[in-house]
Every structure is written in structure tokens, then in C-alpha cells.
Amino acid sequence: MNNQETAQKIIESVGGIENVNSVYHCITRLRFSLKDNDKANAAELKKLDKVMGINIAGDQYQVIIGNDVPKVYGAIVDQHPALKADTTASTQSSTQKKTKNPISRLFDFIAGVFAPILPAIAGAGLLKGFVALFVAWNWMSVDTDVYRIISAIGDGVFYFLPILIAVSASRKFGANPYVGIAVVAALLYPDMGALLSSGNPVSFLGLPVTAVSYSSTVIPILLAIWLMAYVEKWVDKIMPSSVKLLFVPLITLVVVVPITLIAIGPLGTVIGNGLSGGINWLLASGGVVGGAILGGAMALIVMTGMHYAIVPVILSNLATVGFDKFLPLTYISNMGQAGATFGVFFRAKDKKLKSVALSTSFTALMGVTEPAMYGVNMTYKKPFIAGMIGSAAGGAFGMGFGVNAYVLAGNGGLPGLPAMIGPTFGYAIASMAIAFVVATIVSFVLGIKEEIAVPDVANLGNTKSEPTSSTTSESTTATSPSSVTIVEEPAKIPATNETILSPMNGRSIPLTEVPDPTFGDELMGKGIAFVPSEGLVASPVNGTIMNLFKTKHAIVIHSDSGAEILIHVGINTVKLRGQHFEALVESGARVRAGDPILKFDLERIAEEYDTTTAMVVTNTPDYSVIESLEIGSVAVTMPVLKLEV
């Protein structure tokens, strides 16, 4: 199907031209403003060869295309020229509308803060689970030095959780993370803890200081760093450049720490306790009905990202009362989706589908549910419903018997079972088994329409959700935000072994830690990511600039050795529409490794967006090995990726 035919089918599937207010595109997707999203036919859209998926973000209906999105968009506006005229206005309106949505901003913020630190929390939590298991089986004694050291490894992360949150939240707010650490260090300082826990009245300049323990807290730290970001930026604006280095952090610390002790800490504690209390009341009092509702809806909650809003409550519960009732529902939901796919395995006649269903059911049991959910259950619809029914049954049983999780294990499948070890462990196992068995039976009974094409789940192994931000390698360079200048691509260069250099100064991190599923789940290819320390991007290879997006937040370079490199600055920065970015090269330019190619205002962008920068090898299939060479502090031209054919 060519681009013209694809464009026609897309317009028909979104409800016809009469249902379209406007459309524009970013790097990966068509972004429609529709009069009625319910008129769009997602199933028909997903059947199209060039459509990778759909995503609904606020009022925006997104059709994910990938590299060919400029061509498909061009075909759409060729067929319907009126759509091109309203692009700018509709884009600005849509962006402003989303910017003003407090719920979306809250979810984005929480996800952005907690996603980078979850690996540390999950690893320590799983260790705590294994320690509990070893003690329960008498494999380890609590009186030994080994137990104390291992426990310190697991408990240390949770005790000093405020430091992790300070670093992540500082980056999210665009503040200095080391000053954030200094703020929290003052709150956790042993003498401060002794002072606040002494039982005697404490005051600062005549103002009373409420006794609050800040170890393992979440909400007070988030509020403190939020205040710190504003104070730091205000002081930075008024302070002469010659003394900024000394006096900006000094004044920030002297202002923020006392205010936190006097007001923000107690307020955050009240908010945190209230939030935890409300959710815990629902979980404790909902009983069988509450378990059925929450268990059945858990898959939808996770898909929308709303579960991130519960993370502070989970951590607070584990730190204060030693257990949490929400986490078991995530395990139960995963077992429901696994069972639904297992039911497809029994019911299906097509050998390929049976193979896919069996393998994805197993991966779901191991805690990776997305291949099952997106590859099978949602494709055939009825199995997804069966999974929710099974999860509802398991949730009803689990909450009816008060199932708890005792650590955050980081895996909602069988490998994470140590998190459940405790008085309710038996009921936890039973509730998960019920979810799996019920979902299997319901899925088998409901059946599927096997005429739907068997999905290719090869690239879904780590997918967490539908992609939500722009991430592929096409570009626009014309004055219109949606028009495209296509640089004639050179003859295909056979890929050869190559070393890719760092394009910026800062800190490198695994690509899988990027809080954007399109990058983090390596949908666009393997690579590496960076937390920049300054707003300058250099070429990581000798090669040619193939594509430069109009909004300048992404650039594609074709190396002389055959690698196709996408550098994408920040998450969702397409919404800035080029503001705070300055391109130093044009499409078609020749560059050498280390040449500056892009400038951006790091501080201004960080005020609203995560500045994590992804560098992806978009022709990943051409290589047998793509391996990170350096994780940690990096500088321009330092080797960071090894490519081998």
C-alpha cells in the first residue's frame, strides 16, 4: 500500500474528513484533533501496514507511523489541503490545553521522578524479599554479621530514599541536583534527627519546628525540592555572575532548609499520611467488591500510567507500616493477563498463534506482561477482557483475605514472589492462581476470531505501554512546522564495525532507563542515553546530517561506516516547537566527530521537560552487537557505544 492509499485509509478510519479538526506530525506520529475520538476505528488503523499503533493523549488522537510519517502526512494534506492551513493554531491550542491539564502534569511529573530511581528501589526490595525468605527457611540467622550487612544493602536505599528523590526531582524541576542532595542531607543529618526526636520544643529564629522524621519520606522531599527549584532560579537571576557559584547555593540552602523544617515538612507529612490513609482505607475497607473493581481495572491503570501516582503511597506504606496492599493487585493482574493468553493457546488452531500465545503467557508469568497484552490479548480483544475478569476474581479473593506485599520487588511475576513472604503469603499465592485459572477458562470459553493476523511480538519483549512521545528519525526543515524537506539519501553504505562517541557532556545511562517507552523499550533501536550537563550536542561520528526536524529537538546522522544515528534531546520537547533550540548545521551537511551540531537552553527546557537525551542506532538489525562502553560521567568524543556487524 503506497502513501496515498495509506493516507486515504487513515482519514477514513479516524471518522472521515468531517471528523477532523486538524492534524500535524512530530517525529513519529500523526497528531489528530478530532471532533469525536469515539468515531475513530482503532482496529482498522492497526491493520494498515504503515501504522505501528495508536495512542490517545488528552484530546489528541495519535497515529504512530514511524519513519514514513512525513510522507504520509504529506499525502494527507495533498488530498485535503485545508488541513495544512490550521496546523499551527491547532498545535498551539492543543499544546496549551495539555499544558494546563493538572492531572496529566501530575502523572508526568511523578513518572519522571520515580522512573529513574525504580531500578535501585526494585533491586533493594527484591533483596529484602530474599532475606525474609532465607530467614523464614532458617537459611540465615538474624544474629549474624552476614544478615546485618545484607539487610543494610536492602534497607539503605529505603532509609536514604529522600536522597534519590532529591536527585531525580531536581532534574525534573531543572534545579541543581547536588544542592538538592545538600538540602536532604541537612534533614537526614544525625544531629538533626536527634534534635527533632528529643521530645523538647525546637524553634528556629522564634518559629516552632515540628518534629518530623525525614528518613524514607516522599511527599515532604518532593515539596522541598519544588521550593528549592524556585528559590535557586530566583537567586540566580538577581545574583551577579561573579559570585553566583558561591552565593546561589548558599542562599538556597539557608532559605529552603529552615522553611522545610518549619512548614513544608509537616505539611508534606500531613498530605502523605492523608493520601496513604485514604488509599489504604479503600484497600482495607473495600473487601471483596473493592478487590474485584481494582483487580479488574489494574491493567487499564497500568496502561494509562496512573499507577505511578500510587508509587509514593506504596513506598510510604512499606517504610511506615511494613506492608502494602496495592502491590499484590499488580501481581494478580499480571497473572490474569498470562492466563488469558494461555487460554488462547488452548483454544487456537493456528500453529503460529498457539506458539505465540504459549511463549507470551510464559513471559507474562515471569512479570513481563506486555508481549501478552499487546501482542495477543488486546489484538483479539476477548482475551484482554478475560484477563480483566480473572484479575477481578483474584483481586476479590486477595483483598477479602487481606493479602499484603512486604517489599517492593520490582517484578510483578513469579520472580518477585519473595515480596509477598509474610503472614498472608499463602493467600497471595492462591489469589494469583485464581486470577490465572479463571482468566484461562474465560478466555477459552469466549474464543477468538483467528482470521485476524497473528501478531509479531518480536519487538514487544520489554514494552510497558503505548509510546507517548516522539521518537523516530525523519525531519522537517521548512518554515511550516509540518512541512518536510527530504534530503536525498546517499547510496546505502554497508554497515561495518564502528565506535560511536558521546555527543555531549554529562552522564550516560542505559537507554532502558529513559522514561519514554518508545526509547526505553528500544522500539526504535538500541543505543544509549544521556543526562546533559550543558546544552550542546556534537556529532558522534564522521558522516552526513540526513534529517533535522523543524523543532530542532531531534537530528539524524548517517555515519560513513553505515550507522544511522538518531539524537533526540529531551522527552516530549517537540511541544516547544523549536523554542530554546538552535541548529548549527543544515540537512545534508558533512560533519566530523566532535563538530557542534545543535545548541539548546538546558535550564529553560528543564523547567518543563525531562532533558534526558536518547541516542539510538535506528538500523539496529544491521548489527549483531550494540554495546555500551561507558555508563557514568562522559564528555564529548568519549567512546560510548560499540557496534559490530
XYZ file of C-alpha atoms in Angstrom:
645
model
C 0.000 0.000 0.000
C 1.537 3.332 -1.056
C 1.446 6.575 0.933
C -1.571 7.956 -0.906
C -3.614 4.838 -0.182
C -2.429 4.790 3.439
C -3.402 8.445 3.875
C -6.864 7.786 2.469
C -7.386 4.777 4.737
C -6.210 6.702 7.805
C -8.657 9.544 7.183
C -11.468 7.049 6.681
C -10.518 5.203 9.880
C -10.464 8.324 12.057
C -14.066 9.021 11.137
C -13.688 10.768 7.784
C -12.530 14.257 6.931
C -15.660 15.718 8.526
C -14.449 14.367 11.899
C -11.004 16.009 11.649
C -10.434 19.451 13.130
C -6.719 19.464 12.343
C -3.647 17.284 12.023
C 0.080 17.803 12.302
C 3.012 15.472 12.850
C 6.050 15.115 15.050
C 8.925 12.724 14.515
C 6.932 9.518 14.824
C 3.235 10.141 14.625
C 0.281 11.939 13.170
C -1.398 14.020 15.859
C -5.087 14.465 15.129
C -7.532 16.801 16.801
C -10.829 15.003 16.188
C -14.347 16.217 16.809
C -15.217 12.845 18.321
C -12.495 10.341 19.209
C -15.118 7.602 19.517
C -15.687 7.707 15.775
C -12.120 6.577 15.121
C -11.702 2.883 14.368
C -8.515 1.776 16.117
C -8.787 -1.776 14.832
C -8.885 -0.652 11.209
C -5.973 1.700 11.765
C -3.811 -1.051 13.250
C -4.416 -3.237 10.188
C -2.599 -0.727 7.968
C 0.960 -1.697 7.076
C 2.468 1.662 7.993
C 0.621 2.073 11.312
C 2.616 0.863 14.332
C -0.071 1.677 16.881
C -2.312 4.397 18.291
C -2.236 6.477 21.433
C -4.772 8.869 22.938
C -3.161 11.669 24.953
C -5.704 14.075 26.393
C -7.883 15.180 23.485
C -5.233 14.274 20.937
C -5.623 11.139 18.814
C -2.171 9.940 17.784
C -1.488 7.521 14.930
C 2.049 6.141 15.265
C 3.717 5.768 11.868
C 7.482 5.865 12.378
C 9.991 6.905 9.749
C 7.421 7.444 6.987
C 5.270 9.914 8.910
C 6.358 12.976 6.838
C 5.405 11.190 3.625
C 2.050 10.009 4.982
C 1.324 13.460 6.362
C 2.254 14.977 3.017
C -0.164 12.630 1.286
C -2.935 13.598 3.713
C -2.568 17.345 3.158
C -2.244 16.776 -0.598
C -5.648 15.124 -0.507
C -7.103 17.614 1.997
C -5.218 20.956 1.654
C -7.440 22.693 4.204
C -5.864 20.620 6.976
C -2.461 22.203 6.395
C -3.653 25.755 6.981
C -4.779 25.187 10.566
C -1.736 23.243 11.728
C -0.009 25.982 13.686
C -3.071 27.228 15.516
C -4.342 23.796 16.349
C -0.935 22.681 17.518
C -0.560 25.635 19.832
C -4.054 25.203 21.128
C -3.533 21.523 21.762
C -0.223 22.151 23.471
C -1.646 24.885 25.657
C -4.583 22.733 26.566
C -2.351 19.847 27.603
C -0.027 22.168 29.467
C -2.950 23.390 31.571
C -4.140 19.875 32.418
C -3.088 19.457 36.061
C -3.824 15.728 36.194
C -1.657 14.981 33.155
C 1.105 17.201 34.515
C 0.939 15.417 37.877
C 1.221 11.967 36.278
C 4.052 13.131 34.016
C 5.886 14.606 36.991
C 5.540 11.558 39.222
C 6.527 9.209 36.404
C 9.503 11.404 35.565
C 10.715 11.442 39.172
C 10.236 7.792 40.055
C 11.034 6.011 36.787
C 14.815 6.668 37.024
C 15.084 5.527 40.656
C 12.845 2.460 40.448
C 15.725 0.113 39.486
C 17.531 0.920 42.741
C 14.343 0.579 44.765
C 13.344 -2.633 42.986
C 16.765 -4.228 43.391
C 16.944 -3.429 47.085
C 13.342 -4.503 47.567
C 13.899 -7.872 45.922
C 16.962 -8.399 48.120
C 14.840 -7.690 51.212
C 12.358 -10.268 49.965
C 15.049 -12.916 49.584
C 16.421 -12.117 53.043
C 12.956 -12.589 54.508
C 12.675 -15.893 52.641
C 16.072 -17.122 53.873
C 15.216 -16.205 57.466
C 11.820 -17.917 57.225
C 13.511 -21.111 55.960
C 16.243 -20.867 58.612
C 18.908 -20.441 55.938
C 20.093 -17.241 57.617
C 20.146 -16.098 61.234
C 19.311 -12.544 62.238
C 22.172 -12.652 64.747
C 24.924 -12.950 62.132
C 27.062 -10.254 60.566
C 26.056 -11.526 57.130
C 22.413 -10.792 57.903
C 23.214 -7.286 59.142
C 25.321 -6.438 56.090
C 22.823 -7.851 53.591
C 19.979 -6.099 55.412
C 21.885 -2.821 55.234
C 22.146 -3.213 51.454
C 18.388 -3.650 51.201
C 17.330 -1.160 53.876
C 19.810 1.582 52.982
C 18.014 2.543 49.791
C 14.738 2.995 51.616
C 16.235 4.853 54.586
C 18.038 7.267 52.260
C 15.219 7.298 49.697
C 14.899 11.096 50.107
C 18.358 11.494 48.541
C 17.362 9.503 45.446
C 14.159 11.506 45.187
C 16.094 14.756 45.603
C 18.364 13.949 42.654
C 15.539 12.848 40.364
C 13.146 15.651 41.346
C 15.883 18.292 40.990
C 16.471 17.202 37.424
C 12.748 17.181 36.757
C 12.405 20.738 38.101
C 15.581 21.914 36.367
C 17.412 22.548 39.644
C 20.942 21.626 40.703
C 20.720 18.004 41.929
C 23.732 18.395 44.196
C 22.118 21.311 46.010
C 19.038 19.096 46.284
C 21.167 16.423 47.925
C 22.551 19.066 50.300
C 19.012 20.068 51.331
C 18.070 16.481 52.102
C 21.397 15.756 53.793
C 20.621 18.521 56.297
C 17.243 16.926 57.020
C 18.804 13.473 57.497
C 21.840 14.682 59.459
C 22.073 12.540 62.639
C 22.210 15.526 64.998
C 19.105 16.963 63.296
C 17.306 13.691 63.832
C 18.342 13.616 67.473
C 17.188 17.221 67.950
C 13.767 16.602 66.419
C 13.216 13.334 68.269
C 14.358 14.628 71.682
C 10.837 15.454 72.803
C 11.843 19.013 73.681
C 10.421 22.093 71.900
C 12.533 23.126 68.916
C 12.477 26.554 67.270
C 14.346 28.497 64.599
C 14.504 32.293 64.948
C 11.488 32.104 67.207
C 9.425 29.950 64.827
C 8.432 26.466 66.036
C 9.897 23.443 64.271
C 7.630 20.394 64.164
C 9.229 17.060 64.989
C 9.209 15.067 61.740
C 11.332 12.081 60.754
C 12.514 12.564 57.163
C 14.059 9.157 56.540
C 12.089 7.142 53.949
C 9.714 10.066 53.293
C 8.457 11.065 49.852
C 5.960 13.941 49.823
C 7.947 16.306 52.104
C 11.024 15.851 49.911
C 9.124 16.484 46.685
C 7.730 19.711 48.150
C 11.140 20.773 49.467
C 12.817 20.290 46.076
C 9.943 22.091 44.357
C 10.572 25.086 46.640
C 14.321 24.786 46.144
C 13.957 24.980 42.353
C 12.067 28.262 42.566
C 14.410 29.769 45.153
C 17.506 28.729 43.205
C 16.226 30.192 39.927
C 15.154 33.436 41.621
C 18.517 33.887 43.359
C 20.346 33.019 40.140
C 18.524 35.818 38.290
C 19.387 38.545 40.768
C 22.909 37.444 41.720
C 25.908 38.914 39.843
C 27.670 36.340 37.681
C 30.973 36.763 39.502
C 29.568 35.406 42.789
C 26.862 33.009 41.572
C 28.923 29.889 42.185
C 29.163 30.588 45.912
C 26.082 32.555 46.842
C 23.327 30.877 44.796
C 23.709 27.523 46.613
C 24.417 29.273 49.935
C 21.244 31.370 49.890
C 19.213 28.478 48.520
C 20.230 26.187 51.374
C 19.783 28.812 54.081
C 16.278 29.618 52.823
C 14.969 26.174 51.861
C 16.091 24.018 54.788
C 14.518 26.176 57.552
C 11.288 26.623 55.576
C 11.139 22.866 55.078
C 11.639 22.235 58.788
C 9.084 24.843 59.832
C 6.340 24.435 57.231
C 6.913 22.150 54.251
C 7.993 19.060 56.175
C 4.961 18.995 58.473
C 2.635 19.890 55.569
C 4.111 17.157 53.372
C 3.789 14.655 56.187
C 0.111 15.531 56.642
C -0.519 15.251 52.890
C 1.399 11.995 52.624
C -0.364 10.470 55.620
C -3.725 11.630 54.308
C -3.116 10.207 50.850
C -1.789 6.941 52.236
C -4.634 6.763 54.706
C -7.281 7.341 52.051
C -5.948 4.729 49.648
C -5.250 2.279 52.443
C -8.780 2.794 53.778
C -10.168 1.951 50.338
C -7.962 -1.120 50.085
C -8.696 -2.256 53.636
C -12.418 -1.476 53.625
C -13.261 -2.336 50.027
C -13.162 -6.031 50.751
C -14.265 -8.414 48.035
C -16.024 -5.718 45.985
C -13.078 -3.331 46.140
C -10.705 -6.132 45.200
C -12.819 -7.083 42.203
C -13.002 -3.494 40.954
C -9.345 -2.633 41.483
C -8.074 -6.025 40.351
C -10.139 -5.939 37.170
C -9.130 -2.373 36.364
C -5.432 -2.779 37.186
C -4.364 -3.498 33.604
C -6.042 -0.266 32.467
C -4.482 1.668 35.362
C -1.006 0.489 34.389
C -1.593 1.171 30.671
C -2.522 4.792 31.360
C 0.442 5.314 33.694
C -1.822 6.146 36.624
C -0.023 3.557 38.770
C 2.907 5.969 39.061
C 0.704 8.213 41.191
C 0.469 5.388 43.739
C 4.237 4.856 43.999
C 4.692 7.419 46.823
C 1.906 5.739 48.773
C 3.439 2.285 48.271
C 6.844 3.471 49.442
C 5.313 5.285 52.400
C 3.382 2.176 53.439
C 6.433 -0.065 53.218
C 8.517 2.402 55.217
C 5.962 3.189 57.934
C 3.759 0.121 58.462
C 5.941 -2.511 56.794
C 3.472 -3.702 54.160
C 1.323 -2.521 51.259
C -1.984 -3.754 49.876
C -1.842 -2.201 46.409
C 1.193 -4.090 45.105
C -0.450 -7.546 45.275
C -3.082 -6.345 42.816
C -0.377 -5.730 40.206
C 0.805 -9.338 40.575
C -2.774 -10.571 40.344
C -3.399 -8.503 37.204
C -0.270 -9.900 35.552
C -1.389 -13.439 36.305
C -4.785 -12.651 34.776
C -3.208 -11.487 31.528
C -0.937 -14.551 31.500
C -3.917 -16.837 31.993
C -5.897 -15.164 29.230
C -3.075 -15.752 26.764
C -2.761 -19.339 27.990
C -6.444 -19.774 27.174
C -5.736 -18.602 23.627
C -3.043 -21.278 23.411
C -5.592 -23.988 24.238
C -8.337 -22.592 22.016
C -6.403 -21.509 18.909
C -5.985 -23.820 15.942
C -3.361 -21.830 14.075
C 0.071 -23.253 14.963
C 1.825 -19.899 14.812
C -0.744 -18.294 17.095
C -0.508 -21.199 19.543
C 3.251 -20.779 19.667
C 2.990 -17.023 20.212
C 0.331 -17.427 22.896
C 2.307 -20.049 24.813
C 5.560 -18.086 24.789
C 3.963 -14.758 25.760
C 1.954 -16.433 28.510
C 5.213 -17.684 29.990
C 6.859 -14.253 29.790
C 3.803 -12.752 31.497
C 4.170 -15.272 34.323
C 7.730 -14.015 34.657
C 6.420 -10.467 35.115
C 6.784 -9.148 31.539
C 3.144 -8.889 30.517
C 3.321 -6.536 27.569
C 4.009 -9.138 24.838
C 0.905 -10.978 26.035
C -1.210 -7.837 26.428
C -0.264 -6.006 23.247
C 0.728 -8.962 21.097
C -2.238 -11.250 21.778
C -4.867 -10.148 24.292
C -5.556 -6.633 23.006
C -5.181 -7.759 19.393
C -8.022 -10.259 19.819
C -9.895 -8.175 22.454
C -11.801 -11.007 24.142
C -8.686 -12.405 25.853
C -7.964 -8.967 27.307
C -11.464 -8.921 28.785
C -10.886 -12.446 30.074
C -7.686 -11.271 31.740
C -9.563 -8.482 33.496
C -12.251 -10.923 34.658
C -9.615 -13.276 36.030
C -7.854 -10.375 37.744
C -11.137 -9.263 39.272
C -11.675 -12.732 40.712
C -8.144 -12.899 42.078
C -8.392 -9.359 43.436
C -11.660 -10.134 45.212
C -10.103 -13.168 46.889
C -6.868 -11.356 47.738
C -8.450 -8.285 49.296
C -11.061 -10.437 51.000
C -8.255 -12.192 52.862
C -6.127 -9.060 53.347
C -3.174 -10.004 51.143
C -0.097 -7.793 51.645
C 3.244 -7.187 49.951
C 6.149 -6.564 52.294
C 8.817 -5.209 49.940
C 8.924 -3.593 46.503
C 10.481 -6.380 44.451
C 10.405 -4.662 41.058
C 8.881 -7.668 39.308
C 5.177 -8.430 39.294
C 5.632 -12.062 38.284
C 6.920 -15.293 39.746
C 10.485 -13.961 40.259
C 9.021 -11.264 42.509
C 7.203 -13.646 44.855
C 9.640 -13.005 47.730
C 7.961 -9.606 48.077
C 4.857 -11.416 49.355
C 6.546 -13.509 52.028
C 4.777 -12.905 55.313
C 1.606 -13.866 57.160
C -0.582 -13.587 54.032
C 1.794 -15.374 51.623
C -0.487 -18.388 51.174
C -3.467 -16.202 50.313
C -1.306 -14.226 47.896
C -0.350 -17.394 46.002
C -3.992 -18.504 45.967
C -5.236 -15.153 44.637
C -2.667 -15.202 41.826
C -3.589 -18.783 40.956
C -7.283 -17.863 40.883
C -6.597 -14.973 38.510
C -4.623 -17.228 36.166
C -7.089 -20.138 36.170
C -10.239 -18.016 35.835
C -8.709 -15.967 33.017
C -7.629 -19.150 31.219
C -11.112 -20.638 31.415
C -12.924 -17.442 30.399
C -10.513 -16.877 27.520
C -11.038 -20.435 26.299
C -14.828 -20.100 26.521
C -15.008 -16.689 24.809
C -12.704 -17.756 21.994
C -11.178 -15.525 19.318
C -11.550 -14.682 15.653
C -8.499 -16.326 14.179
C -8.859 -14.537 10.861
C -7.084 -11.583 12.486
C -3.421 -11.684 11.536
C -1.131 -13.365 14.023
C 0.855 -10.565 15.711
C 4.603 -10.211 15.504
C 5.723 -9.872 19.100
C 9.440 -9.980 18.477
C 9.859 -6.330 19.449
C 7.415 -6.271 22.339
C 9.554 -8.048 24.916
C 10.065 -5.045 27.177
C 7.255 -2.745 26.131
C 5.452 -1.130 29.065
C 2.803 0.914 27.344
C 1.829 2.592 24.141
C 4.514 5.099 23.160
C 3.724 8.598 24.335
C 6.352 10.788 22.803
C 8.046 11.431 19.518
C 10.986 9.275 18.689
C 11.883 8.358 15.132
C 14.224 9.667 12.557
C 12.517 11.798 9.992
C 12.662 15.573 9.943
C 11.306 18.831 8.675
C 13.291 21.892 7.758
C 10.794 24.134 6.011
C 9.192 27.112 7.738
C 5.908 25.316 8.318
C 6.006 23.088 11.399
C 4.523 20.250 9.449
C 6.162 20.534 6.050
C 9.104 18.322 5.194
C 12.322 18.726 3.286
C 13.620 15.298 2.410
C 17.373 15.133 1.863
C 18.250 12.730 -0.889
C 19.642 9.701 0.867
C 23.062 8.539 -0.283
C 23.647 5.076 -1.629
C 23.275 2.517 1.120
C 26.588 2.056 2.922
C 27.115 -1.488 4.187
C 27.368 -1.412 7.967
C 30.811 -2.116 9.398
C 32.258 -2.241 12.894
C 32.258 1.219 14.452
C 32.702 3.068 17.731
C 30.167 5.822 18.458
C 31.339 8.769 20.558
C 29.493 10.772 23.175
C 27.596 13.715 21.646
C 27.527 15.733 24.880
C 28.972 16.348 28.303
C 27.116 14.946 31.267
C 26.238 11.465 32.426
C 25.414 8.438 30.310
C 22.712 5.970 31.351
C 21.299 2.794 29.785
C 18.712 3.524 27.118
C 16.248 1.356 29.040
C 16.190 3.967 31.830
C 14.707 6.655 29.585
C 11.202 7.441 30.933
C 9.645 7.182 27.478
C 8.586 3.711 26.332
C 9.467 4.354 22.707
C 13.108 4.777 23.700
C 13.203 2.870 26.982
C 11.717 -0.237 25.388
C 14.071 0.098 22.396
C 11.205 0.271 19.911
C 13.294 2.472 17.615
C 16.514 0.522 18.160
C 19.291 0.033 20.673
C 21.574 2.762 21.930
C 22.417 4.824 24.986
C 21.043 7.895 26.752
C 22.492 10.946 28.451
C 21.625 13.355 31.236
C 23.247 16.522 29.814
C 25.221 18.937 31.958
C 25.251 21.648 29.274
C 23.196 22.494 26.223
C 25.488 21.495 23.370
C 25.274 18.481 21.045
C 28.256 17.363 18.969
C 28.373 14.853 16.154
C 29.187 11.379 17.495
C 30.530 10.193 14.107
C 32.017 11.292 10.826
C 29.111 11.452 8.433
C 26.229 13.378 6.896
C 23.292 15.153 8.539
C 20.339 13.358 6.996
C 17.382 14.905 8.789
C 16.891 17.914 11.032
C 13.433 18.302 12.468
C 11.855 21.758 12.234
C 11.575 21.888 16.023
C 15.333 21.164 16.188
C 14.938 18.773 19.102
C 15.994 15.748 17.050
C 18.621 15.115 14.415
C 19.635 12.101 12.326
C 23.204 11.433 11.175
C 24.302 8.822 8.643
C 27.847 7.771 9.541
C 30.488 6.997 6.958
C 30.596 3.454 8.330
C 26.901 2.780 7.776
C 25.315 3.593 11.152
C 22.102 5.619 11.243
C 22.141 7.638 14.469
C 19.139 9.450 15.946
C 19.809 12.001 18.701
C 16.620 13.111 20.457
C 17.019 15.892 23.055
C 14.552 15.598 25.930
C 11.176 13.942 26.371
C 8.169 15.498 24.604
C 10.281 18.534 23.652
C 8.544 18.576 20.275
C 5.942 20.672 22.115
C 8.445 23.531 22.381
C 8.207 23.946 18.595
C 11.867 24.912 18.317
C 11.914 27.337 21.225
C 15.206 27.184 23.191
C 16.912 25.207 20.368
C 19.440 26.437 17.795
C 20.590 24.253 14.901
C 24.258 24.730 13.999
C 24.089 22.632 10.808
C 21.630 22.022 7.989
C 20.356 18.816 6.455
C 22.899 17.485 4.006
C 25.903 18.977 5.813
C 29.060 16.966 6.246
C 30.288 16.701 9.851
C 33.208 15.195 11.670
C 33.076 13.585 15.119
C 33.099 16.322 17.746
C 31.710 19.071 15.493
C 28.985 21.112 17.276
C 25.645 20.478 15.566
C 22.975 21.712 17.993
C 22.640 24.120 20.917
C 19.806 24.214 23.448
C 18.976 26.155 26.600
C 19.264 23.381 29.144
C 17.934 25.354 32.102
C 14.888 26.755 30.306
C 13.924 23.412 28.810
C 14.398 21.640 32.141
C 11.801 23.926 33.720
C 9.060 21.991 31.922
C 10.553 18.873 30.371
C 12.807 15.961 31.187
C 16.076 16.690 29.349
C 17.211 13.063 29.130
C 18.667 12.687 25.636
C 18.493 9.431 23.702
C 20.993 8.344 21.059
C 19.602 5.424 19.071
C 21.021 3.279 16.280
C 17.919 3.159 14.093
C 19.360 0.481 11.808
C 19.914 -1.845 14.764
C 19.104 -5.013 12.744
C 22.282 -4.412 10.694
C 24.422 -5.184 13.761
C 24.962 -8.303 15.825
C 26.362 -6.346 18.777
C 25.417 -2.885 20.084
C 27.113 -2.495 23.428
C 27.547 0.408 25.852
C 31.176 1.223 26.586
C 30.693 3.831 29.301
C 27.928 4.333 31.872
C 28.511 7.321 34.119
C 30.312 10.612 33.631
C 31.080 11.298 29.961
C 32.447 14.095 27.805
C 32.186 14.907 24.109
C 34.134 12.441 21.882
C 34.443 9.829 24.634
C 33.633 6.345 23.188
C 30.219 5.222 24.443
C 28.886 2.609 22.001
C 30.472 -0.339 20.224
C 28.828 -1.589 17.015
C 29.746 -4.924 15.471
C 28.173 -6.485 12.385
